[in-house]
Tab-separated table of C-alpha atoms and ligand atoms in Angstrom:
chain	number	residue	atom	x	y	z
N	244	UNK	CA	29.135	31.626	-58.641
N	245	UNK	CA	32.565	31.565	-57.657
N	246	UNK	CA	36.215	30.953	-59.599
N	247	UNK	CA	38.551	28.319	-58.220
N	248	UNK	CA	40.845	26.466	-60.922
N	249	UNK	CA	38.243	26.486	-63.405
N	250	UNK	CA	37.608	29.422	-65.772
N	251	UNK	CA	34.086	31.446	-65.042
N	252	UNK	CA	32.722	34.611	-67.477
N	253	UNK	CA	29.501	36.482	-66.625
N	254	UNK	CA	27.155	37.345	-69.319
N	255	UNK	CA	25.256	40.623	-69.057
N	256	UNK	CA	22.117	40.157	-71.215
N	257	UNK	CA	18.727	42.590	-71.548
N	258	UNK	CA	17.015	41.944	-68.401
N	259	UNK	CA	18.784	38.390	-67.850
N	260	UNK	CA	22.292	37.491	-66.498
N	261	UNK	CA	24.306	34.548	-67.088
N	262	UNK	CA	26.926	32.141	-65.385
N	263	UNK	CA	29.389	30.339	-67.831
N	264	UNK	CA	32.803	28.704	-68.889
N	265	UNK	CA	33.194	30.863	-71.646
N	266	UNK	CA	32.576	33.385	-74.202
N	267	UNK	CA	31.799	30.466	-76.430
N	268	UNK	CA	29.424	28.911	-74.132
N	269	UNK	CA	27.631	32.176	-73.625
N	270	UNK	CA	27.559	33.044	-77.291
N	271	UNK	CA	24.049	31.927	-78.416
N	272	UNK	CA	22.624	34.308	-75.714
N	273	UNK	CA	25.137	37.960	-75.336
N	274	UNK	CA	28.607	38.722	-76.262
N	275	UNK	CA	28.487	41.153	-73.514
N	276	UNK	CA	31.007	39.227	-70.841
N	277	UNK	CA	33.268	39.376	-67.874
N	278	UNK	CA	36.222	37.231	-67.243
N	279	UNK	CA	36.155	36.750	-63.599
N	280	UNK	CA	39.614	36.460	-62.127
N	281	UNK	CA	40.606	33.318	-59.610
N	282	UNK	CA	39.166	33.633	-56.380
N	283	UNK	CA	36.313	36.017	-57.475
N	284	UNK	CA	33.098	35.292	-56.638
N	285	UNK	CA	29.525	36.673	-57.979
N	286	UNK	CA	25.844	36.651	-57.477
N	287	UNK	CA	23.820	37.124	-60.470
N	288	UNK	CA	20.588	38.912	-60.902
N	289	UNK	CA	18.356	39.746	-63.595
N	290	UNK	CA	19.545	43.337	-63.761
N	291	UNK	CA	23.744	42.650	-62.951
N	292	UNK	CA	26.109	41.075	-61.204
N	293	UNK	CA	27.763	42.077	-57.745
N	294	UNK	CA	31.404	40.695	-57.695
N	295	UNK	CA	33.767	40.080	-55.158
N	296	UNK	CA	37.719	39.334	-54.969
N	297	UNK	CA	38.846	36.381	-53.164
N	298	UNK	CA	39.744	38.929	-50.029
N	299	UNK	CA	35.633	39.643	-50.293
N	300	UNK	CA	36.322	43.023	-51.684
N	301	UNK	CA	33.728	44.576	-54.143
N	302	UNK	CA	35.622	44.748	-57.436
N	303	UNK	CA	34.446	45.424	-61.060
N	304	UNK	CA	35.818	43.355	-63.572
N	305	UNK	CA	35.764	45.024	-67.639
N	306	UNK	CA	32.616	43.909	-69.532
N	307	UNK	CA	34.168	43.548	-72.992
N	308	UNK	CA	32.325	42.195	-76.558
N	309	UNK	CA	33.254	38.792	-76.976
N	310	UNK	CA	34.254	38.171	-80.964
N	311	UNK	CA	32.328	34.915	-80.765
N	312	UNK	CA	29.052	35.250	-82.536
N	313	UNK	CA	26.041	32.623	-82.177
N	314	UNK	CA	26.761	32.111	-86.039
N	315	UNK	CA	30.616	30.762	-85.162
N	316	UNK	CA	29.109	28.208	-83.278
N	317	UNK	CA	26.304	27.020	-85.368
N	318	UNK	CA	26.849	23.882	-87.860
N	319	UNK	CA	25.847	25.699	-91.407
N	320	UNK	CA	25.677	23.033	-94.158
N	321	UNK	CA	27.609	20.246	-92.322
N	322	UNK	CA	25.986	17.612	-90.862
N	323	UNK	CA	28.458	17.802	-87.663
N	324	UNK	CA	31.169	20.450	-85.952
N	325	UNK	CA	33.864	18.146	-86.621
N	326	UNK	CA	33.268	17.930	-90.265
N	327	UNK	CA	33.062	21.555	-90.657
N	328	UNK	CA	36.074	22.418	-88.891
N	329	UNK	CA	37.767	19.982	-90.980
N	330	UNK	CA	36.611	21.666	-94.108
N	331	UNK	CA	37.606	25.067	-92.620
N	332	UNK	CA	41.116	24.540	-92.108
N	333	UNK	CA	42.383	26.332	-95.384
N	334	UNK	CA	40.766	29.591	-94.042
N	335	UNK	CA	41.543	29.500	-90.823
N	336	UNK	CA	45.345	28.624	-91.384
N	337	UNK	CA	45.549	30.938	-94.286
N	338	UNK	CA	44.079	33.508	-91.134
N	339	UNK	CA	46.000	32.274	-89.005
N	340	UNK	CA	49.364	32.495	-90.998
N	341	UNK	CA	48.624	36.098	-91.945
N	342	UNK	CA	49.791	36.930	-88.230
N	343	UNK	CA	53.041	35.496	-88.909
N	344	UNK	CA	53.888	36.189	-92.343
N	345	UNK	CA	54.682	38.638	-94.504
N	346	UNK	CA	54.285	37.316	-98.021
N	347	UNK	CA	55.386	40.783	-100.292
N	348	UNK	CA	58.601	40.761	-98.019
N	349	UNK	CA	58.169	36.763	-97.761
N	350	UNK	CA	59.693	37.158	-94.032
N	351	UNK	CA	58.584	35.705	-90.811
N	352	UNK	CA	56.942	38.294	-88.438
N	353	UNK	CA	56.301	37.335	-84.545
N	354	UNK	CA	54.828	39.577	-82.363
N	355	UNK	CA	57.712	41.905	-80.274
N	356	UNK	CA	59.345	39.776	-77.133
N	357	UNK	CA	60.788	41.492	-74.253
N	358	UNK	CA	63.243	38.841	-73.994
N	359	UNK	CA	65.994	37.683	-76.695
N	360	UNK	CA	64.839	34.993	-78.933
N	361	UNK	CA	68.989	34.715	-80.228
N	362	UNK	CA	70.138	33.715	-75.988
N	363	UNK	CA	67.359	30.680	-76.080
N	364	UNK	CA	69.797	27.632	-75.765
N	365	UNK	CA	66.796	24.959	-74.625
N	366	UNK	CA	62.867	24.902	-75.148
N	367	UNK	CA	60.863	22.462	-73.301
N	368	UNK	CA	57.256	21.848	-74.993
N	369	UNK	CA	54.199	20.852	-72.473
N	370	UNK	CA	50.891	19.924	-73.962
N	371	UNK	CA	48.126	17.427	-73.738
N	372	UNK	CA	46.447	15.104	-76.408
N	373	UNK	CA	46.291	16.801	-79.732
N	374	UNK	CA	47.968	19.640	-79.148
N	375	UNK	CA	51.018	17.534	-77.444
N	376	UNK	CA	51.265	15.660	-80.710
N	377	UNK	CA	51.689	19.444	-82.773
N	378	UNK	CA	54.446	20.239	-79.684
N	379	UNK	CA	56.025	16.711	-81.403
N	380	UNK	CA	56.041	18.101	-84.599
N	381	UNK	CA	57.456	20.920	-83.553
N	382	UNK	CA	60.309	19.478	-81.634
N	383	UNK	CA	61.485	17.825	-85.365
N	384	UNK	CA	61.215	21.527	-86.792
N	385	UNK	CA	63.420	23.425	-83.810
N	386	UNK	CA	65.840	21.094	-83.871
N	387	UNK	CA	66.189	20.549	-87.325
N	388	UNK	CA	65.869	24.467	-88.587
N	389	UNK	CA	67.139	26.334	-85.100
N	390	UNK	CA	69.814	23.564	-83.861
N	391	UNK	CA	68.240	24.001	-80.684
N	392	UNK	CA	67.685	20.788	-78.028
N	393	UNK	CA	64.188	20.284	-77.262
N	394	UNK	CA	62.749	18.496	-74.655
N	395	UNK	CA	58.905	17.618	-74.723
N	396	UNK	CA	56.595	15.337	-71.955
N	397	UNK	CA	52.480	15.443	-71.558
N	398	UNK	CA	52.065	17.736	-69.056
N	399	UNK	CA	50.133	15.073	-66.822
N	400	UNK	CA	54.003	13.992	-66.682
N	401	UNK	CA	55.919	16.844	-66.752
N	402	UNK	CA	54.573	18.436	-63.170
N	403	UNK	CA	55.507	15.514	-61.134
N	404	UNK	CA	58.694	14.316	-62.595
N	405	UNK	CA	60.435	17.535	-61.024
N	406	UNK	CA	62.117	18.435	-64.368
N	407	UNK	CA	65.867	19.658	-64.624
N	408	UNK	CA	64.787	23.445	-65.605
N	409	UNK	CA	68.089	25.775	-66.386
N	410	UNK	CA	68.017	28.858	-66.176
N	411	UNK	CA	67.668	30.840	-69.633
N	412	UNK	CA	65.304	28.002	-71.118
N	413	UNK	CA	62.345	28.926	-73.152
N	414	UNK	CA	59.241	26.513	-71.948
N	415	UNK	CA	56.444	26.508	-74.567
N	416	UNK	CA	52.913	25.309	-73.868
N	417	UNK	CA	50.757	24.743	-76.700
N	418	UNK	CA	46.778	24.192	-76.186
N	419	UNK	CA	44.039	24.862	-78.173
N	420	UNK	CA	41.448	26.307	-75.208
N	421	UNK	CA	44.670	27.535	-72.706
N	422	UNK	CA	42.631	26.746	-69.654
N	423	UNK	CA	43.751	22.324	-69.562
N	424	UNK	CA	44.510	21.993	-65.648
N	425	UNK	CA	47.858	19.784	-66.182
N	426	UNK	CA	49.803	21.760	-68.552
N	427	UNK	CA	48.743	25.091	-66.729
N	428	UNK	CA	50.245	23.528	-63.748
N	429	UNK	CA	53.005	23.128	-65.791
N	430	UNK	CA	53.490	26.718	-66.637
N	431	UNK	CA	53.287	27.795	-63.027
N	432	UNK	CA	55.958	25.275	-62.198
N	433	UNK	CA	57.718	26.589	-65.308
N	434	UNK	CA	57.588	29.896	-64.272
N	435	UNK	CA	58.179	29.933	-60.525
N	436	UNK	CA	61.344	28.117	-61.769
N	437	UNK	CA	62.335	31.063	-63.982
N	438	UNK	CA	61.798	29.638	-67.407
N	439	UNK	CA	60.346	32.196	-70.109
N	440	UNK	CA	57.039	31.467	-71.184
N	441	UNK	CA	55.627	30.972	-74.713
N	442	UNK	CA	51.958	30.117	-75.574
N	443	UNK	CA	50.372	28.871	-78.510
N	444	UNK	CA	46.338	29.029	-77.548
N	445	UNK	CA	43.465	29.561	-79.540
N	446	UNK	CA	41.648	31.208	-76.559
N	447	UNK	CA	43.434	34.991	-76.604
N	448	UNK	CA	41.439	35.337	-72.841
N	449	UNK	CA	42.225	32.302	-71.670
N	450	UNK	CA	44.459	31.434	-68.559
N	451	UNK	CA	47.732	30.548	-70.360
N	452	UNK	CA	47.264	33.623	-72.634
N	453	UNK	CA	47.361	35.776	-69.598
N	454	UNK	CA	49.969	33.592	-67.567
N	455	UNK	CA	52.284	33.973	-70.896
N	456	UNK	CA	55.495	36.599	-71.588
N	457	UNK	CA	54.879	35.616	-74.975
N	458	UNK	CA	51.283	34.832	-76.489
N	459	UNK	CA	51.182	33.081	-79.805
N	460	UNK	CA	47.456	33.370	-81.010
N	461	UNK	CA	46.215	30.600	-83.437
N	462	UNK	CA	43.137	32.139	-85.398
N	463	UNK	CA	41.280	29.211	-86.106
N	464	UNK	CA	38.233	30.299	-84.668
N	465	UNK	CA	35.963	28.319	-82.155
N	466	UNK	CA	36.601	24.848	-81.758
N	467	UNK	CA	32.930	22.761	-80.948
N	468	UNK	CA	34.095	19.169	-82.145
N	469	UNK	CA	35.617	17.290	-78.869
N	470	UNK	CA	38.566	15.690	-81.226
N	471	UNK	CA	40.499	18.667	-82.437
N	472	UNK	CA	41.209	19.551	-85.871
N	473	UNK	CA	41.747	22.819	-87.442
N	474	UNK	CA	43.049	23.844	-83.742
N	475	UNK	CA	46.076	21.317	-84.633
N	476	UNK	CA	46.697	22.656	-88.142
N	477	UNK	CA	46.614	26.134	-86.937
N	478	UNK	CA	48.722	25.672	-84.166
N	479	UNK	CA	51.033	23.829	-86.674
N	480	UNK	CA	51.339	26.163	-89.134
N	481	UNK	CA	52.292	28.878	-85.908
N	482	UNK	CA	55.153	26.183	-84.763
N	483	UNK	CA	56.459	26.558	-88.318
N	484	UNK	CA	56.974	30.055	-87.976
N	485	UNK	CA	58.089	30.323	-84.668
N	486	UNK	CA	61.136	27.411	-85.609
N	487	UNK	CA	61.719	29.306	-88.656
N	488	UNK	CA	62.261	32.410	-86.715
N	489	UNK	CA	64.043	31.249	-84.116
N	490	UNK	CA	66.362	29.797	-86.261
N	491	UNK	CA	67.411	33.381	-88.227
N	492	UNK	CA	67.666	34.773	-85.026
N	493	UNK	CA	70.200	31.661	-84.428
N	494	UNK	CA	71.874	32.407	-87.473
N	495	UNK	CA	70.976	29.091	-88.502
N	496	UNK	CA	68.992	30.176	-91.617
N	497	UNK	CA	69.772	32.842	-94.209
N	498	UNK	CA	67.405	35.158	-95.479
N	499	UNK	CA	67.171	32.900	-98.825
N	500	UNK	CA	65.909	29.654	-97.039
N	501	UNK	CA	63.484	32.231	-94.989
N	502	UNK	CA	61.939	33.013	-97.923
N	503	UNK	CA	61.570	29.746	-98.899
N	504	UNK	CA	60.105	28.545	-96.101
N	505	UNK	CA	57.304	31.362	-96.333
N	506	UNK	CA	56.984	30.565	-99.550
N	507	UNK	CA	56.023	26.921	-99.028
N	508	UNK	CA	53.841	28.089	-95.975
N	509	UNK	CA	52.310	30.449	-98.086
N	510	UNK	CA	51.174	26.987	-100.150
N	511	UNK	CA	49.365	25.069	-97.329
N	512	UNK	CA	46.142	26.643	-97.641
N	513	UNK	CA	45.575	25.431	-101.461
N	514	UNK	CA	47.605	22.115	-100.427
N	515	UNK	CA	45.112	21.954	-97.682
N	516	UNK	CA	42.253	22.050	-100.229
N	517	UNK	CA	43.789	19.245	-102.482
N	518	UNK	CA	43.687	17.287	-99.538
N	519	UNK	CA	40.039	17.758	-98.662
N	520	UNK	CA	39.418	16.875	-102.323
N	521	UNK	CA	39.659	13.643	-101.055
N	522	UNK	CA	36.857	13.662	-99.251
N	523	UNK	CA	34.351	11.177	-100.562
N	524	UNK	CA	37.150	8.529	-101.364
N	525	UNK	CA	37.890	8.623	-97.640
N	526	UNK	CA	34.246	8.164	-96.924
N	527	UNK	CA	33.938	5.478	-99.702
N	528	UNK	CA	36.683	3.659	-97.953
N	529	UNK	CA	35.653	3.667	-94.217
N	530	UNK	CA	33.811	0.572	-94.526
N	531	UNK	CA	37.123	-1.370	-94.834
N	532	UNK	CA	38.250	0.221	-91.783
N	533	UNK	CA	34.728	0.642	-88.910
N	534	UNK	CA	34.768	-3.218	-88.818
N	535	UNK	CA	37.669	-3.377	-87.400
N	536	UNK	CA	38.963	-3.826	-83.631
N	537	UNK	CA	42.494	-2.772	-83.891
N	538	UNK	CA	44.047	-0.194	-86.510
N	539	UNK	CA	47.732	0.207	-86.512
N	540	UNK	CA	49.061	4.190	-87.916
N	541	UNK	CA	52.527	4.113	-88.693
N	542	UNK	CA	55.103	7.186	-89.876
N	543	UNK	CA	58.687	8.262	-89.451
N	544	UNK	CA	60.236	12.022	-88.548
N	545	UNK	CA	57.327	14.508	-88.255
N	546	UNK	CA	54.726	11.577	-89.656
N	547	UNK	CA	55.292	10.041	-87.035
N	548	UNK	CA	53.203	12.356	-84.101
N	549	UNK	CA	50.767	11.895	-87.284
N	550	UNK	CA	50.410	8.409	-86.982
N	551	UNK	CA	49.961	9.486	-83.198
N	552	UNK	CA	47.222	12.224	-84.114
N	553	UNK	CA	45.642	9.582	-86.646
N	554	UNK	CA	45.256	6.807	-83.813
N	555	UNK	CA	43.478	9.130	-81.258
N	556	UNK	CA	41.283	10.740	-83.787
N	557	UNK	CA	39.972	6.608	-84.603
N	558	UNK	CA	39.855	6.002	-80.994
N	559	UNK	CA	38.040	9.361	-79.727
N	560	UNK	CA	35.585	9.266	-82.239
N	561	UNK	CA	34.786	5.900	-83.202
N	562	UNK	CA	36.213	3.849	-80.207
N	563	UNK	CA	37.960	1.394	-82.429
N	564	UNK	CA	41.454	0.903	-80.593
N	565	UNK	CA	43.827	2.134	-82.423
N	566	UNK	CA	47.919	2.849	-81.972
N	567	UNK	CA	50.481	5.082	-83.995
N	568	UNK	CA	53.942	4.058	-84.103
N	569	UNK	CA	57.034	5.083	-85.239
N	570	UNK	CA	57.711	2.837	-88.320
N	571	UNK	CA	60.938	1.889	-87.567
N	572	UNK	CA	59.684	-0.125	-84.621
N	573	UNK	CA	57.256	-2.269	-85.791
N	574	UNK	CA	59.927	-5.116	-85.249
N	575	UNK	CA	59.835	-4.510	-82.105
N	576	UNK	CA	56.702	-5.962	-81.017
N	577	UNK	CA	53.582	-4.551	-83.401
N	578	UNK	CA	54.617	-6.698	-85.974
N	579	UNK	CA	53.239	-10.160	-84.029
N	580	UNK	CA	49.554	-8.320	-83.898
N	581	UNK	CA	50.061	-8.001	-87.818
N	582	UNK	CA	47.071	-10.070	-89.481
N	583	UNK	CA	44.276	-9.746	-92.107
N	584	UNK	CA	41.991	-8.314	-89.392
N	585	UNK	CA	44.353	-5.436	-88.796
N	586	UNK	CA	44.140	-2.575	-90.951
N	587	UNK	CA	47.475	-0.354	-91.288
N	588	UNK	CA	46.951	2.928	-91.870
N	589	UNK	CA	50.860	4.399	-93.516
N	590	UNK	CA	51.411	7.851	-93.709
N	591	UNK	CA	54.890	8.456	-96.369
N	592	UNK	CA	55.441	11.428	-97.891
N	593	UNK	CA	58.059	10.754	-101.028
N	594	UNK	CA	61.257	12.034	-99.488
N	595	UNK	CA	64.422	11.016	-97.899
N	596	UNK	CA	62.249	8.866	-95.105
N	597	UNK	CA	60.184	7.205	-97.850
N	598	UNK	CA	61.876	4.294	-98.788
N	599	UNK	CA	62.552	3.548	-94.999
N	600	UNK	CA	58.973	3.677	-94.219
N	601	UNK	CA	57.762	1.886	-97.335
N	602	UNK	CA	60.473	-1.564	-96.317
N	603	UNK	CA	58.470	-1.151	-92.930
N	604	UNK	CA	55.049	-1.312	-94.986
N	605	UNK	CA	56.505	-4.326	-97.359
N	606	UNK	CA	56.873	-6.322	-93.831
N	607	UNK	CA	53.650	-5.892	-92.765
N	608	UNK	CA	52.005	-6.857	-96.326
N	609	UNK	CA	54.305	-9.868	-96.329
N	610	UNK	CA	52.318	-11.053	-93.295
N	611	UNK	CA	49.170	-10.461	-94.690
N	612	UNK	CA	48.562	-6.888	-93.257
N	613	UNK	CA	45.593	-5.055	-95.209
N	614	UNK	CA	47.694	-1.346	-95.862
N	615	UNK	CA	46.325	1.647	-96.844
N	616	UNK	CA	49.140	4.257	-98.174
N	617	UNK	CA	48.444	7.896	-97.677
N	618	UNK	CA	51.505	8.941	-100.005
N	619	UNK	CA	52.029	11.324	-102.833
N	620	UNK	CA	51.607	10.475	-106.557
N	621	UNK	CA	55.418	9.775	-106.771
N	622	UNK	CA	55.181	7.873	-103.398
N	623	UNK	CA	52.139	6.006	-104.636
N	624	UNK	CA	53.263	5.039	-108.466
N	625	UNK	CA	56.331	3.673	-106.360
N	626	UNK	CA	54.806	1.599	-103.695
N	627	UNK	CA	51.021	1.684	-104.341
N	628	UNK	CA	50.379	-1.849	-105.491
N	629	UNK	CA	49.564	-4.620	-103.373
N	630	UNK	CA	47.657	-1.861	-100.884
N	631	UNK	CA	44.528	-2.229	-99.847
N	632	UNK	CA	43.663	1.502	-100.788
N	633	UNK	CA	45.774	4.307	-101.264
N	634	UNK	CA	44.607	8.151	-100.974
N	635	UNK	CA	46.596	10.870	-102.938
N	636	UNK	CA	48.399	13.971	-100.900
N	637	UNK	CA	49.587	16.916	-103.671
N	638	UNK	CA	53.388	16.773	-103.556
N	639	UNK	CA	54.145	19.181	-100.738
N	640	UNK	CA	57.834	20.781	-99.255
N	641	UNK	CA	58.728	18.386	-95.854
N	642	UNK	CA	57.707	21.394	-93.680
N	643	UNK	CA	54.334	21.748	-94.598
N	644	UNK	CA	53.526	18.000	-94.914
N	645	UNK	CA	52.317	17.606	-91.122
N	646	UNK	CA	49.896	19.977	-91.824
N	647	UNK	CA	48.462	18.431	-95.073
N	648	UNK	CA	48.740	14.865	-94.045
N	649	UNK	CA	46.554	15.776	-91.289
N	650	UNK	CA	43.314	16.109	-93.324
N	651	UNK	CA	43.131	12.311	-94.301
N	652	UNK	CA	43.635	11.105	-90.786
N	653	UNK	CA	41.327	13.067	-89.572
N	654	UNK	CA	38.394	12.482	-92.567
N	655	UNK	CA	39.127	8.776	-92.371
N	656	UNK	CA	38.763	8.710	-88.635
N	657	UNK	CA	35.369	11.221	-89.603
N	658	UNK	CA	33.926	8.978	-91.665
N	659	UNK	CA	34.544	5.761	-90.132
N	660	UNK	CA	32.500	7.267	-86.872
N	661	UNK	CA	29.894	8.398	-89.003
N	662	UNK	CA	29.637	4.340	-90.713
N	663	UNK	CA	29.491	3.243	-87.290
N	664	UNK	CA	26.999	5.779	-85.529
N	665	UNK	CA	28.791	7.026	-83.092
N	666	UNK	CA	28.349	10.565	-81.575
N	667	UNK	CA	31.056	12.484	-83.717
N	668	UNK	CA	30.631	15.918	-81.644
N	669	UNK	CA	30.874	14.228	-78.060
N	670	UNK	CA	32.047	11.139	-78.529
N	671	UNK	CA	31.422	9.318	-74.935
N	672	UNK	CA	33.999	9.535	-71.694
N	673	UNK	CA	35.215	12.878	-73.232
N	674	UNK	CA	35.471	16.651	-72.613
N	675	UNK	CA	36.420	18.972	-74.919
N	676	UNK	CA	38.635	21.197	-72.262
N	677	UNK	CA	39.898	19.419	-69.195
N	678	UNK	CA	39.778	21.782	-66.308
N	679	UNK	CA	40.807	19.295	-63.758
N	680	UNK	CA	43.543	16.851	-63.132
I	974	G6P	C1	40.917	17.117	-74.467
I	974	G6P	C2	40.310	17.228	-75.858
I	974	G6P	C3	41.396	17.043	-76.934
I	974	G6P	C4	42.523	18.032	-76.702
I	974	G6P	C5	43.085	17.938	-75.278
I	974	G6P	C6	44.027	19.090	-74.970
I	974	G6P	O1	41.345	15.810	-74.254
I	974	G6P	O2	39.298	16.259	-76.021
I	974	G6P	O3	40.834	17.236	-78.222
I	974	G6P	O4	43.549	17.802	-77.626
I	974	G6P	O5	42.019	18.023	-74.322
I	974	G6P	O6	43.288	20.282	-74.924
I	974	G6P	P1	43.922	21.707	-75.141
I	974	G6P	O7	42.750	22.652	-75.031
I	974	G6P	O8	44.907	21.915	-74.029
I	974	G6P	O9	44.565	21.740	-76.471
């Protein structure tokens, strides 16, 4: 075996060695691994492995105990991965939050930085698919908390648009397995161009964990289900923290409003729950939706990379095409694909956007456009009739409500790929970590 671009781990197991991608692959047989380094290469045996550098020099490489157990990676009660990492995501944020949190002192804790978090004047975000739509959500919390300009591109973008990179800028790449070849491109470009580099993975071994002056761990545990869920929440519910602190080290927030935003992070877990109580409503009402051909998702502010999310979890999963726009533009050219065959999918929280989004909504039932409103009870008593379903979010603080409108995207897209048969887990044309351009 040898490593070029593409991660590679040896697996040292009782009279049997193994070749693999990862930890996670290996986990059913021995948590006994080694992470090879680029240009390594290896030949396996039933009794070791002999490895090489990429200068042909015998080297050893640590054999440490992966954390992954065969158990992590086994379905329990759930009839697919997808459905129980859905289901898991109060745990795993609560976990992951823990990291970042204090709750007695209700303060923000990041791990040390050998650089100075206060001298950041710009952050550019580079992510791919899911994880790019989080870095979206983000860019709405940095800028609104810390006051500080963020710029954000896919990173399939970013590397060959030869980006205007000054010094003293903070570049943050968020991905859920921190091995996806574009965006760590990116952070080599970033890097050799003398940006500082911040990671939010959920891979602490990965390549961008290593590459990275600053690791942000999400704890959310391995990740089987192609379409990522409880990665997204996790790395969320990090992005939250990391704005908030940034923006007391800006002097942006007092110590009061910190503690109120850990107190209404604190509250995402149970929120989280009240969400997935929603559950067989969801499923009740994917039959309106798996007939479809189109689906339009539409949101405003930080809904609106969750209209994003909610159209690629539809499309991944159950190959119905399906777009997410900002509401505000449906004038501008969605609104002539408006008809009875179009199911619009509107995600507004009651709040200072909600009557904004719900005039946007009013258009699109005036043509005939079958809505369903993923609102609050406030939102819902106010602009509920007329839809073609509704589903119930608890009342939540703005910050948080990414995170818990989140659930019913990702159950509706769930369930409408179960109604339809498609493979939920590995849904065709798709790879769950994209080691090559
Ligand atoms: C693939 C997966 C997506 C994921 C994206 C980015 O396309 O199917 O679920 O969001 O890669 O992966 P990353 O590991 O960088 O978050």
């Amino acid at each position: 075996g040898a490593r070029l671009g593409s991660p590679l781990v040896v697996g040292y197991g009782e009279g049997e060695t193994y070749l693999g991608s990862d930890a996670l692959a290996l986990a059913p047989l021995t948590q006994k691994i080694s992470y090879l380094e680029e240009g390594d290469w290896v030949v396996i045996t039933k009794d070791g492995a002999q490895i090489h550098d990429a200068d042909n020099n015998p080297v050893t490489r640590e054999i440490t105990t992966s954390g992954v157990t065969a158990a992590a990676v086994e379905k329990g009660n759930y009839r697919h991965f997808m459905q129980k990492e859905i289901f898991e995501q109060p745990t795993v944020v609560a976990q992951t939050l823990s990291s970042y949190i204090r709750p007695l002192e209700q303060t923000v804790a990041l791990p040390q930085m050998d650089f100075d978090l206060s001298a950041i004047d710009r952050i550019t975000i580079v992510a791919c698919g899911t994880s790019f739509y989080a870095g979206m959500v983000a860019k709405y919390w940095f800028e609104t908390f810390a006051r500080v300009p963020v710029d954000i591109d896919v990173a399939s973008e970013f590397r060959y648009r030869d980006p205007v990179l000054q010094p003293g800028g903070l570049a943050l790449f968020i991905s859920q397995s921190g091995e996806t070849a574009d965006t760590l491109a990116a952070l080599r470009h970033c890097k050799a161009n003398g940006q500082t580099i911040a990671v939010v993975v959920n891979v602490p071994t990965s390549s961008m964990a290593r590459e990275a002056d600053l690791l942000l761990p999400t704890h959310a545990g391995p990740e089987i289900g192609v379409a990522s869920t409880k990665a997204f929440t996790c790395q969320l519910a990090v992005l939250a923290a990391l704005a908030a602190h940034l923006a007391l080290k800006k002097g942006k927030l007092s110590e009061a409003d910190e503690r109120e935003i850990v107190k209404h992070l604190i509250e995402a877990p149970a929120a989280l729950n009240a969400a997935l109580a929603h559950d067989e409503e969801i499923a009740a009402m994917a039959h309106l939706i798996a007939p479809a051909r189109d689906v339009l998702y539409l949101g405003r502010g930080p809904d609106y990379p969750l209209a994003l999310e909610g159209a690629l979890k539809l499309k991944e999963i159950s190959y119905i095409h399906a777009e997410g726009y900002a509401s505000g533009e449906m004038t501008h050219g969605p609104r002539a694909r408006i008809d009875e065959a179009v199911p619009v999918i509107v995600l507004a929280p009651s709040g200072p956007l909600f009557e904004k989004t719900v005039s946007n909504m009013q258009e699109v039932m005036a043509r005939g456009g079958k809505v369903v409103l993923i609102s609050d009870a406030e939102g819902l008593a106010e602009a509920g009739d007329g839809c073609m379903a509704t589903i119930e979010m608890p009342k939540v603080h703005p910050l948080i409500a990414p995170l818990v409108y989140a659930v019913p995207v990702q159950l509706l897209a769930y369930h409408v790929a179960v109604a339809k048969g498609t493979d939920v887990d590995q849904p065709r044309n798709l790879a769950k970590s994209v080691t090559v351009e």
